[in-house]
PDB file of N, CA and C in Angstrom:
ATOM      1  N   MET A 158     -61.837  82.250   2.967  1.00  0.00           N
ATOM      2  CA  MET A 158     -61.643  83.083   4.040  1.00  0.00           C
ATOM      3  C   MET A 158     -60.780  82.297   5.051  1.00  0.00           C
ATOM      4  N   ARG A 159     -60.987  80.940   5.333  1.00  0.00           N
ATOM      5  CA  ARG A 159     -60.168  80.026   6.246  1.00  0.00           C
ATOM      6  C   ARG A 159     -58.856  79.903   5.806  1.00  0.00           C
ATOM      7  N   ILE A 160     -58.702  79.672   4.447  1.00  0.00           N
ATOM      8  CA  ILE A 160     -57.327  79.554   3.939  1.00  0.00           C
ATOM      9  C   ILE A 160     -56.472  80.887   4.234  1.00  0.00           C
ATOM     10  N   ARG A 161     -57.166  81.983   4.076  1.00  0.00           N
ATOM     11  CA  ARG A 161     -56.490  83.368   4.268  1.00  0.00           C
ATOM     12  C   ARG A 161     -55.930  83.258   5.703  1.00  0.00           C
ATOM     13  N   ARG A 162     -56.792  82.941   6.738  1.00  0.00           N
ATOM     14  CA  ARG A 162     -56.299  82.897   8.110  1.00  0.00           C
ATOM     15  C   ARG A 162     -55.266  81.962   8.398  1.00  0.00           C
ATOM     16  N   ILE A 163     -55.306  80.716   7.682  1.00  0.00           N
ATOM     17  CA  ILE A 163     -54.213  79.778   7.886  1.00  0.00           C
ATOM     18  C   ILE A 163     -52.857  80.331   7.265  1.00  0.00           C
ATOM     19  N   VAL A 164     -52.981  80.996   6.239  1.00  0.00           N
ATOM     20  CA  VAL A 164     -51.705  81.619   5.599  1.00  0.00           C
ATOM     21  C   VAL A 164     -51.289  82.830   6.420  1.00  0.00           C
ATOM     22  N   THR A 165     -52.300  83.636   6.930  1.00  0.00           N
ATOM     23  CA  THR A 165     -51.793  84.712   7.801  1.00  0.00           C
ATOM     24  C   THR A 165     -51.088  84.135   9.135  1.00  0.00           C
ATOM     25  N   GLY A 166     -51.772  83.003   9.635  1.00  0.00           N
ATOM     26  CA  GLY A 166     -51.101  82.396  10.930  1.00  0.00           C
ATOM     27  C   GLY A 166     -49.738  81.873  10.553  1.00  0.00           C
ATOM     28  N   ALA A 167     -49.550  81.208   9.549  1.00  0.00           N
ATOM     29  CA  ALA A 167     -48.181  80.693   9.106  1.00  0.00           C
ATOM     30  C   ALA A 167     -47.233  81.753   8.927  1.00  0.00           C
ATOM     31  N   ALA A 168     -47.670  82.919   8.265  1.00  0.00           N
ATOM     32  CA  ALA A 168     -46.679  83.998   8.005  1.00  0.00           C
ATOM     33  C   ALA A 168     -46.427  84.648   9.377  1.00  0.00           C
ATOM     34  N   LEU A 169     -47.313  84.770  10.297  1.00  0.00           N
ATOM     35  CA  LEU A 169     -47.047  85.392  11.608  1.00  0.00           C
ATOM     36  C   LEU A 169     -46.052  84.539  12.346  1.00  0.00           C
ATOM     37  N   ALA A 170     -46.132  83.209  12.309  1.00  0.00           N
ATOM     38  CA  ALA A 170     -45.149  82.320  12.996  1.00  0.00           C
ATOM     39  C   ALA A 170     -43.813  82.470  12.361  1.00  0.00           C
ATOM     40  N   ALA A 171     -43.703  82.508  10.994  1.00  0.00           N
ATOM     41  CA  ALA A 171     -42.407  82.870  10.404  1.00  0.00           C
ATOM     42  C   ALA A 171     -41.809  84.165  10.688  1.00  0.00           C
ATOM     43  N   GLY A 172     -42.686  85.197  10.685  1.00  0.00           N
ATOM     44  CA  GLY A 172     -42.227  86.493  11.076  1.00  0.00           C
ATOM     45  C   GLY A 172     -41.615  86.549  12.458  1.00  0.00           C
ATOM     46  N   LEU A 173     -42.413  86.042  13.353  1.00  0.00           N
ATOM     47  CA  LEU A 173     -41.900  86.031  14.707  1.00  0.00           C
ATOM     48  C   LEU A 173     -40.574  85.227  14.960  1.00  0.00           C
ATOM     49  N   SER A 174     -40.454  84.105  14.240  1.00  0.00           N
ATOM     50  CA  SER A 174     -39.188  83.430  14.343  1.00  0.00           C
ATOM     51  C   SER A 174     -38.050  84.206  13.745  1.00  0.00           C
ATOM     52  N   VAL A 175     -38.318  84.787  12.544  1.00  0.00           N
ATOM     53  CA  VAL A 175     -37.181  85.586  11.934  1.00  0.00           C
ATOM     54  C   VAL A 175     -36.878  86.721  12.807  1.00  0.00           C
ATOM     55  N   ALA A 176     -37.902  87.426  13.327  1.00  0.00           N
ATOM     56  CA  ALA A 176     -37.607  88.691  14.170  1.00  0.00           C
ATOM     57  C   ALA A 176     -36.834  88.297  15.434  1.00  0.00           C
ATOM     58  N   SER A 177     -37.035  87.154  16.057  1.00  0.00           N
ATOM     59  CA  SER A 177     -36.433  86.837  17.157  1.00  0.00           C
ATOM     60  C   SER A 177     -34.965  86.347  16.899  1.00  0.00           C
ATOM     61  N   ALA A 178     -34.781  85.817  15.760  1.00  0.00           N
ATOM     62  CA  ALA A 178     -33.477  85.439  15.343  1.00  0.00           C
ATOM     63  C   ALA A 178     -32.504  86.570  15.036  1.00  0.00           C
ATOM     64  N   VAL A 179     -33.174  87.567  14.279  1.00  0.00           N
ATOM     65  CA  VAL A 179     -32.428  88.812  13.989  1.00  0.00           C
ATOM     66  C   VAL A 179     -32.091  89.574  15.254  1.00  0.00           C
ATOM     67  N   ALA A 180     -32.968  89.622  16.244  1.00  0.00           N
ATOM     68  CA  ALA A 180     -32.837  90.441  17.475  1.00  0.00           C
ATOM     69  C   ALA A 180     -31.801  89.792  18.381  1.00  0.00           C
ATOM     70  N   GLY A 181     -31.644  88.479  18.210  1.00  0.00           N
ATOM     71  CA  GLY A 181     -30.871  87.682  18.864  1.00  0.00           C
ATOM     72  C   GLY A 181     -31.437  87.161  20.284  1.00  0.00           C
ATOM     73  N   HIS A 182     -32.669  87.301  20.181  1.00  0.00           N
ATOM     74  CA  HIS A 182     -33.507  86.647  21.434  1.00  0.00           C
ATOM     75  C   HIS A 182     -34.105  85.426  21.055  1.00  0.00           C
ATOM     76  N   THR A 183     -34.252  84.532  22.000  1.00  0.00           N
ATOM     77  CA  THR A 183     -34.903  83.313  21.790  1.00  0.00           C
ATOM     78  C   THR A 183     -36.442  83.728  22.057  1.00  0.00           C
ATOM     79  N   PRO A 184     -37.344  83.053  21.491  1.00  0.00           N
ATOM     80  CA  PRO A 184     -38.754  83.410  21.766  1.00  0.00           C
ATOM     81  C   PRO A 184     -38.976  83.015  23.190  1.00  0.00           C
ATOM     82  N   ALA A 185     -39.963  83.891  23.773  1.00  0.00           N
ATOM     83  CA  ALA A 185     -40.251  83.804  25.273  1.00  0.00           C
ATOM     84  C   ALA A 185     -40.809  82.189  25.522  1.00  0.00           C
ATOM     85  N   ALA A 186     -41.487  81.737  24.654  1.00  0.00           N
ATOM     86  CA  ALA A 186     -41.905  80.259  24.697  1.00  0.00           C
ATOM     87  C   ALA A 186     -42.757  80.000  23.575  1.00  0.00           C
ATOM     88  N   ALA A 187     -42.979  78.785  23.228  1.00  0.00           N
ATOM     89  CA  ALA A 187     -43.894  78.332  22.183  1.00  0.00           C
ATOM     90  C   ALA A 187     -45.234  78.933  22.578  1.00  0.00           C
ATOM     91  N   ASP A 188     -45.516  79.163  23.876  1.00  0.00           N
ATOM     92  CA  ASP A 188     -46.825  79.685  24.271  1.00  0.00           C
ATOM     93  C   ASP A 188     -47.183  81.061  23.778  1.00  0.00           C
ATOM     94  N   GLN A 189     -46.170  81.844  23.481  1.00  0.00           N
ATOM     95  CA  GLN A 189     -46.458  83.113  22.823  1.00  0.00           C
ATOM     96  C   GLN A 189     -47.126  82.821  21.459  1.00  0.00           C
ATOM     97  N   LEU A 190     -46.565  81.825  20.805  1.00  0.00           N
ATOM     98  CA  LEU A 190     -47.120  81.492  19.472  1.00  0.00           C
ATOM     99  C   LEU A 190     -48.501  80.906  19.613  1.00  0.00           C
ATOM    100  N   ASP A 191     -48.778  80.263  20.689  1.00  0.00           N
ATOM    101  CA  ASP A 191     -50.126  79.710  20.968  1.00  0.00           C
ATOM    102  C   ASP A 191     -51.138  80.888  21.021  1.00  0.00           C
ATOM    103  N   CYS A 192     -50.761  81.975  21.723  1.00  0.00           N
ATOM    104  CA  CYS A 192     -51.600  83.114  21.912  1.00  0.00           C
ATOM    105  C   CYS A 192     -51.698  83.752  20.581  1.00  0.00           C
ATOM    106  N   SER A 193     -50.648  83.985  19.818  1.00  0.00           N
ATOM    107  CA  SER A 193     -50.760  84.688  18.607  1.00  0.00           C
ATOM    108  C   SER A 193     -51.616  83.907  17.508  1.00  0.00           C
ATOM    109  N   PHE A 194     -51.392  82.563  17.484  1.00  0.00           N
ATOM    110  CA  PHE A 194     -52.181  81.692  16.602  1.00  0.00           C
ATOM    111  C   PHE A 194     -53.674  81.772  16.921  1.00  0.00           C
ATOM    112  N   TYR A 195     -54.008  81.640  18.221  1.00  0.00           N
ATOM    113  CA  TYR A 195     -55.343  81.747  18.664  1.00  0.00           C
ATOM    114  C   TYR A 195     -56.040  82.997  18.243  1.00  0.00           C
ATOM    115  N   LEU A 196     -55.285  84.084  18.305  1.00  0.00           N
ATOM    116  CA  LEU A 196     -55.765  85.352  18.115  1.00  0.00           C
ATOM    117  C   LEU A 196     -55.956  85.545  16.488  1.00  0.00           C
ATOM    118  N   ALA A 197     -54.998  85.060  15.825  1.00  0.00           N
ATOM    119  CA  ALA A 197     -55.062  85.119  14.343  1.00  0.00           C
ATOM    120  C   ALA A 197     -56.368  84.251  13.854  1.00  0.00           C
ATOM    121  N   PHE A 198     -56.590  83.201  14.377  1.00  0.00           N
ATOM    122  CA  PHE A 198     -57.672  82.487  13.861  1.00  0.00           C
ATOM    123  C   PHE A 198     -59.045  83.140  14.306  1.00  0.00           C
ATOM    124  N   GLN A 199     -58.954  84.026  15.357  1.00  0.00           N
ATOM    125  CA  GLN A 199     -60.171  84.750  15.738  1.00  0.00           C
ATOM    126  C   GLN A 199     -60.328  85.987  14.874  1.00  0.00           C
ATOM    127  N   GLY A 200     -59.224  86.283  14.046  1.00  0.00           N
ATOM    128  CA  GLY A 200     -59.316  87.440  13.187  1.00  0.00           C
ATOM    129  C   GLY A 200     -58.643  88.633  13.797  1.00  0.00           C
ATOM    130  N   TYR A 201     -57.575  88.493  14.660  1.00  0.00           N
ATOM    131  CA  TYR A 201     -56.961  89.615  15.295  1.00  0.00           C
ATOM    132  C   TYR A 201     -55.472  89.361  15.053  1.00  0.00           C
ATOM    133  N   SER A 202     -54.733  90.319  14.611  1.00  0.00           N
ATOM    134  CA  SER A 202     -53.313  90.337  14.424  1.00  0.00           C
ATOM    135  C   SER A 202     -52.689  91.619  14.436  1.00  0.00           C
ATOM    136  N   GLY A 203     -51.269  91.775  14.389  1.00  0.00           N
ATOM    137  CA  GLY A 203     -50.727  93.008  14.333  1.00  0.00           C
ATOM    138  C   GLY A 203     -49.732  93.139  15.520  1.00  0.00           C
ATOM    139  N   LYS A 204     -48.982  94.192  15.443  1.00  0.00           N
ATOM    140  CA  LYS A 204     -47.836  94.486  16.324  1.00  0.00           C
ATOM    141  C   LYS A 204     -48.378  94.555  17.782  1.00  0.00           C
ATOM    142  N   ILE A 205     -49.446  95.214  18.091  1.00  0.00           N
ATOM    143  CA  ILE A 205     -49.985  95.273  19.494  1.00  0.00           C
ATOM    144  C   ILE A 205     -50.371  94.019  19.986  1.00  0.00           C
ATOM    145  N   VAL A 206     -51.009  93.038  19.083  1.00  0.00           N
ATOM    146  CA  VAL A 206     -51.311  91.649  19.491  1.00  0.00           C
ATOM    147  C   VAL A 206     -50.085  91.007  19.845  1.00  0.00           C
ATOM    148  N   ASP A 207     -49.066  91.169  19.093  1.00  0.00           N
ATOM    149  CA  ASP A 207     -47.750  90.438  19.290  1.00  0.00           C
ATOM    150  C   ASP A 207     -47.125  90.855  20.698  1.00  0.00           C
ATOM    151  N   ILE A 208     -47.286  92.197  20.943  1.00  0.00           N
ATOM    152  CA  ILE A 208     -46.666  92.635  22.135  1.00  0.00           C
ATOM    153  C   ILE A 208     -47.416  92.066  23.387  1.00  0.00           C
ATOM    154  N   GLY A 209     -48.801  92.024  23.225  1.00  0.00           N
ATOM    155  CA  GLY A 209     -49.567  91.496  24.319  1.00  0.00           C
ATOM    156  C   GLY A 209     -49.303  90.095  24.522  1.00  0.00           C
ATOM    157  N   CYS A 210     -49.210  89.324  23.555  1.00  0.00           N
ATOM    158  CA  CYS A 210     -48.886  87.926  23.645  1.00  0.00           C
ATOM    159  C   CYS A 210     -47.509  87.696  24.341  1.00  0.00           C
ATOM    160  N   ASN A 211     -46.583  88.491  24.035  1.00  0.00           N
ATOM    161  CA  ASN A 211     -45.046  88.511  24.466  1.00  0.00           C
ATOM    162  C   ASN A 211     -45.174  88.767  26.089  1.00  0.00           C
ATOM    163  N   PHE A 212     -46.025  89.772  26.438  1.00  0.00           N
ATOM    164  CA  PHE A 212     -46.131  90.027  27.905  1.00  0.00           C
ATOM    165  C   PHE A 212     -46.737  88.893  28.569  1.00  0.00           C
ATOM    166  N   GLY A 213     -47.768  88.317  27.867  1.00  0.00           N
ATOM    167  CA  GLY A 213     -48.443  87.171  28.563  1.00  0.00           C
ATOM    168  C   GLY A 213     -47.628  85.997  28.731  1.00  0.00           C
ATOM    169  N   ALA A 214     -46.696  85.769  27.778  1.00  0.00           N
ATOM    170  CA  ALA A 214     -45.737  84.645  27.872  1.00  0.00           C
ATOM    171  C   ALA A 214     -44.741  84.953  29.023  1.00  0.00           C
ATOM    172  N   GLN A 215     -44.477  86.199  29.287  1.00  0.00           N
ATOM    173  CA  GLN A 215     -43.511  86.643  30.330  1.00  0.00           C
ATOM    174  C   GLN A 215     -44.301  86.529  31.812  1.00  0.00           C
ATOM    175  N   GLY A 216     -45.514  86.268  31.736  1.00  0.00           N
ATOM    176  CA  GLY A 216     -46.293  86.126  32.979  1.00  0.00           C
ATOM    177  C   GLY A 216     -47.017  87.434  33.411  1.00  0.00           C
ATOM    178  N   ASP A 217     -47.025  88.592  32.602  1.00  0.00           N
ATOM    179  CA  ASP A 217     -47.746  89.682  32.938  1.00  0.00           C
ATOM    180  C   ASP A 217     -49.149  89.676  32.219  1.00  0.00           C
ATOM    181  N   GLN A 218     -50.079  89.181  32.922  1.00  0.00           N
ATOM    182  CA  GLN A 218     -51.380  88.955  32.363  1.00  0.00           C
ATOM    183  C   GLN A 218     -52.138  90.370  32.286  1.00  0.00           C
ATOM    184  N   VAL A 219     -51.813  91.214  33.157  1.00  0.00           N
ATOM    185  CA  VAL A 219     -52.410  92.668  33.147  1.00  0.00           C
ATOM    186  C   VAL A 219     -52.111  93.373  31.943  1.00  0.00           C
ATOM    187  N   ILE A 220     -50.840  93.329  31.476  1.00  0.00           N
ATOM    188  CA  ILE A 220     -50.404  94.121  30.331  1.00  0.00           C
ATOM    189  C   ILE A 220     -50.761  93.324  29.115  1.00  0.00           C
ATOM    190  N   CYS A 221     -50.814  92.023  29.131  1.00  0.00           N
ATOM    191  CA  CYS A 221     -51.295  91.177  27.993  1.00  0.00           C
ATOM    192  C   CYS A 221     -52.645  91.571  27.764  1.00  0.00           C
ATOM    193  N   GLU A 222     -53.572  91.401  28.641  1.00  0.00           N
ATOM    194  CA  GLU A 222     -55.115  91.665  28.515  1.00  0.00           C
ATOM    195  C   GLU A 222     -55.386  93.132  28.085  1.00  0.00           C
ATOM    196  N   GLY A 223     -54.498  94.079  28.663  1.00  0.00           N
ATOM    197  CA  GLY A 223     -54.673  95.583  28.314  1.00  0.00           C
ATOM    198  C   GLY A 223     -54.303  95.913  26.903  1.00  0.00           C
ATOM    199  N   SER A 224     -53.085  95.228  26.480  1.00  0.00           N
ATOM    200  CA  SER A 224     -52.629  95.404  25.058  1.00  0.00           C
ATOM    201  C   SER A 224     -53.618  94.874  24.119  1.00  0.00           C
ATOM    202  N   LEU A 225     -54.235  93.733  24.375  1.00  0.00           N
ATOM    203  CA  LEU A 225     -55.123  93.085  23.542  1.00  0.00           C
ATOM    204  C   LEU A 225     -56.452  93.887  23.429  1.00  0.00           C
ATOM    205  N   ARG A 226     -56.883  94.450  24.462  1.00  0.00           N
ATOM    206  CA  ARG A 226     -58.056  95.330  24.627  1.00  0.00           C
ATOM    207  C   ARG A 226     -57.814  96.663  23.750  1.00  0.00           C
ATOM    208  N   ILE A 227     -56.527  97.242  23.752  1.00  0.00           N
ATOM    209  CA  ILE A 227     -56.211  98.238  22.892  1.00  0.00           C
ATOM    210  C   ILE A 227     -56.357  97.889  21.436  1.00  0.00           C
ATOM    211  N   ALA A 228     -55.987  96.561  21.107  1.00  0.00           N
ATOM    212  CA  ALA A 228     -55.939  96.136  19.649  1.00  0.00           C
ATOM    213  C   ALA A 228     -57.424  95.849  19.243  1.00  0.00           C
ATOM    214  N   GLY A 229     -58.269  95.936  20.126  1.00  0.00           N
ATOM    215  CA  GLY A 229     -59.663  95.687  19.779  1.00  0.00           C
ATOM    216  C   GLY A 229     -60.191  94.305  20.019  1.00  0.00           C
ATOM    217  N   VAL A 230     -59.352  93.461  20.749  1.00  0.00           N
ATOM    218  CA  VAL A 230     -59.858  92.078  20.926  1.00  0.00           C
ATOM    219  C   VAL A 230     -60.847  92.171  22.176  1.00  0.00           C
ATOM    220  N   PRO A 231     -62.020  91.461  21.948  1.00  0.00           N
ATOM    221  CA  PRO A 231     -62.980  91.504  23.058  1.00  0.00           C
ATOM    222  C   PRO A 231     -62.373  90.751  24.321  1.00  0.00           C
ATOM    223  N   ASP A 232     -62.910  91.192  25.545  1.00  0.00           N
ATOM    224  CA  ASP A 232     -62.284  90.660  26.680  1.00  0.00           C
ATOM    225  C   ASP A 232     -62.171  89.079  26.928  1.00  0.00           C
ATOM    226  N   ASP A 233     -63.220  88.516  26.524  1.00  0.00           N
ATOM    227  CA  ASP A 233     -63.249  87.055  26.583  1.00  0.00           C
ATOM    228  C   ASP A 233     -62.161  86.226  25.764  1.00  0.00           C
ATOM    229  N   ILE A 234     -61.964  86.760  24.500  1.00  0.00           N
ATOM    230  CA  ILE A 234     -61.105  86.305  23.665  1.00  0.00           C
ATOM    231  C   ILE A 234     -59.562  86.595  24.044  1.00  0.00           C
ATOM    232  N   GLY A 235     -59.358  87.889  24.556  1.00  0.00           N
ATOM    233  CA  GLY A 235     -58.120  88.284  25.093  1.00  0.00           C
ATOM    234  C   GLY A 235     -57.717  87.606  26.380  1.00  0.00           C
ATOM    235  N   ARG A 236     -58.674  87.353  27.220  1.00  0.00           N
ATOM    236  CA  ARG A 236     -58.444  86.445  28.425  1.00  0.00           C
ATOM    237  C   ARG A 236     -57.895  85.144  28.110  1.00  0.00           C
ATOM    238  N   GLU A 237     -58.592  84.509  27.127  1.00  0.00           N
ATOM    239  CA  GLU A 237     -58.204  83.081  26.723  1.00  0.00           C
ATOM    240  C   GLU A 237     -56.819  83.155  26.019  1.00  0.00           C
ATOM    241  N   ALA A 238     -56.624  84.160  25.214  1.00  0.00           N
ATOM    242  CA  ALA A 238     -55.254  84.312  24.513  1.00  0.00           C
ATOM    243  C   ALA A 238     -54.127  84.292  25.563  1.00  0.00           C
ATOM    244  N   CYS A 239     -54.397  85.327  26.676  1.00  0.00           N
ATOM    245  CA  CYS A 239     -53.354  85.530  27.611  1.00  0.00           C
ATOM    246  C   CYS A 239     -53.139  84.210  28.359  1.00  0.00           C
ATOM    247  N   ARG A 240     -54.172  83.524  28.723  1.00  0.00           N
ATOM    248  CA  ARG A 240     -54.078  82.266  29.455  1.00  0.00           C
ATOM    249  C   ARG A 240     -53.258  81.211  28.639  1.00  0.00           C
ATOM    250  N   ARG A 241     -53.422  81.204  27.278  1.00  0.00           N
ATOM    251  CA  ARG A 241     -52.581  80.308  26.555  1.00  0.00           C
ATOM    252  C   ARG A 241     -51.229  80.862  26.435  1.00  0.00           C
ATOM    253  N   ALA A 242     -50.876  82.089  26.560  1.00  0.00           N
ATOM    254  CA  ALA A 242     -49.533  82.528  26.483  1.00  0.00           C
ATOM    255  C   ALA A 242     -48.845  82.167  27.777  1.00  0.00           C
ATOM    256  N   ALA A 243     -49.611  82.146  28.898  1.00  0.00           N
ATOM    257  CA  ALA A 243     -49.033  81.776  30.182  1.00  0.00           C
ATOM    258  C   ALA A 243     -48.696  80.360  30.584  1.00  0.00           C
ATOM    259  N   LEU A 244     -49.269  79.420  29.711  1.00  0.00           N
ATOM    260  CA  LEU A 244     -49.173  78.042  30.015  1.00  0.00           C
ATOM    261  C   LEU A 244     -47.775  77.668  29.895  1.00  0.00           C
ATOM    262  N   PRO A 245     -47.306  76.883  30.919  1.00  0.00           N
ATOM    263  CA  PRO A 245     -45.881  76.423  30.885  1.00  0.00           C
ATOM    264  C   PRO A 245     -45.499  75.447  29.788  1.00  0.00           C
TER     265      PRO A 245
END
């Protein structure tokens, strides 16, 4: 199970990098990946999780936490993920 999470996290990082390159945007910061990796290792992933981490990296903690709540992430884990996204 742990290997599956590691592979999922690596695939998520690769997917985010490719998506940002295709869209012509630079990633908000490596901190968005910190948020996504943290959540992936907690067992949460998906488009809504990525959107929440993106907003967190842009400094919008309310939308970050709200998006993660919609994705089914418990409040404590979501708060920590958004905190990681906002780190400079």
